[in-house]
Amino acid sequence: MTSEPALKSDKAAGRGKGPPKSARRRSREFALQGLYEWLLSGDAEGANGGAIEAHIRETEGFARADEGHFVGVLQGAMRHAPDLRMHIEPHLDRPIAELSPVEHGVLLIGTYELLHHPEIPYRVVINESVELTKSYGGTDGFRYVNGVLDKVAAELRAPEVAAARAR
């Protein structure tokens, strides 16, 4: 297993400005760290998922995260990654293997939440994914994630998206 991924941002390290992070947002950040580690490990089968989860649980600040959401998103995104990628890939302008691990991980999280958490409005899923990418991704990665997830949401939550666009 690798050491803790280098996914610290000024905001994540507590040096950013703005309102305090919700427990749900923290759970997404920790899930992204776990997915980042998983993607870099090349463990397509998820055999190291339990070890990655245990490692992330030891991270400073984990106690303030929504533990149930963290476990569901991390384990669900790893377990359902092939299916999630089938929804993501048609909306990419390059092979999924060419995405940065941060963009790839955020897209897995966002698509997982769109599919498996209908109680979370699609706009919230997209916004949270954009914020994760702004904190941890490349300069314009958040725009790319926004565009891809907007198309994925239109596919997976067509009635909700249509209703929101009709307003």
mmCIF file with all atom_site columns, C-alpha atoms in Angstrom, residues 2 7-9 14 16 27 31-32 40 46 66 74-75 84 87 93-94 97 113 124 126-127 135-136 143:
data_model
loop_
_atom_site.group_PDB
_atom_site.id
_atom_site.type_symbol
_atom_site.label_atom_id
_atom_site.label_alt_id
_atom_site.label_comp_id
_atom_site.label_asym_id
_atom_site.label_entity_id
_atom_site.label_seq_id
_atom_site.pdbx_PDB_ins_code
_atom_site.Cartn_x
_atom_site.Cartn_y
_atom_site.Cartn_z
_atom_site.occupancy
_atom_site.B_iso_or_equiv
_atom_site.pdbx_formal_charge
_atom_site.auth_seq_id
_atom_site.auth_comp_id
_atom_site.auth_asym_id
_atom_site.auth_atom_id
_atom_site.pdbx_PDB_model_num
ATOM 1  C CA . THR A 1 2   ? 1.169   3.513  -0.733  1.00 0.00 ? 2   THR A CA 1
ATOM 2  C CA . LEU A 1 7   ? -4.088  15.475 -2.000  1.00 0.00 ? 7   LEU A CA 1
ATOM 3  C CA . LYS A 1 8   ? -3.789  18.356 0.417   1.00 0.00 ? 8   LYS A CA 1
ATOM 4  C CA . SER A 1 9   ? -4.981  21.751 -0.646  1.00 0.00 ? 9   SER A CA 1
ATOM 5  C CA . GLY A 1 14  ? -7.719  24.366 7.057   1.00 0.00 ? 14  GLY A CA 1
ATOM 6  C CA . GLY A 1 16  ? -8.739  28.388 3.265   1.00 0.00 ? 16  GLY A CA 1
ATOM 7  C CA . SER A 1 27  ? -16.679 12.375 3.662   1.00 0.00 ? 27  SER A CA 1
ATOM 8  C CA . ALA A 1 31  ? -13.483 9.158  -0.312  1.00 0.00 ? 31  ALA A CA 1
ATOM 9  C CA . LEU A 1 32  ? -11.554 11.033 -3.013  1.00 0.00 ? 32  LEU A CA 1
ATOM 10 C CA . LEU A 1 40  ? -2.758  4.878  -8.454  1.00 0.00 ? 40  LEU A CA 1
ATOM 11 C CA . GLY A 1 46  ? -10.655 -3.499 -5.293  1.00 0.00 ? 46  GLY A CA 1
ATOM 12 C CA . ASP A 1 66  ? -19.963 11.512 7.760   1.00 0.00 ? 66  ASP A CA 1
ATOM 13 C CA . LEU A 1 74  ? -15.643 4.816  -1.335  1.00 0.00 ? 74  LEU A CA 1
ATOM 14 C CA . GLN A 1 75  ? -16.676 1.163  -1.388  1.00 0.00 ? 75  GLN A CA 1
ATOM 15 C CA . LEU A 1 84  ? -19.907 4.019  -13.473 1.00 0.00 ? 84  LEU A CA 1
ATOM 16 C CA . HIS A 1 87  ? -21.932 6.203  -17.914 1.00 0.00 ? 87  HIS A CA 1
ATOM 17 C CA . ASP A 1 93  ? -13.152 13.874 -25.040 1.00 0.00 ? 93  ASP A CA 1
ATOM 18 C CA . ARG A 1 94  ? -10.312 11.444 -24.300 1.00 0.00 ? 94  ARG A CA 1
ATOM 19 C CA . ALA A 1 97  ? -7.078  6.345  -18.705 1.00 0.00 ? 97  ALA A CA 1
ATOM 20 C CA . GLU A 1 113 ? -24.042 9.645  -6.091  1.00 0.00 ? 113 GLU A CA 1
ATOM 21 C CA . VAL A 1 124 ? -25.755 19.379 -5.264  1.00 0.00 ? 124 VAL A CA 1
ATOM 22 C CA . ILE A 1 126 ? -22.407 18.407 -9.428  1.00 0.00 ? 126 ILE A CA 1
ATOM 23 C CA . ASN A 1 127 ? -21.567 21.359 -7.177  1.00 0.00 ? 127 ASN A CA 1
ATOM 24 C CA . SER A 1 135 ? -9.616  22.019 -4.152  1.00 0.00 ? 135 SER A CA 1
ATOM 25 C CA . TYR A 1 136 ? -7.595  19.060 -5.402  1.00 0.00 ? 136 TYR A CA 1
ATOM 26 C CA . ARG A 1 143 ? -14.844 22.963 -15.688 1.00 0.00 ? 143 ARG A CA 1
#
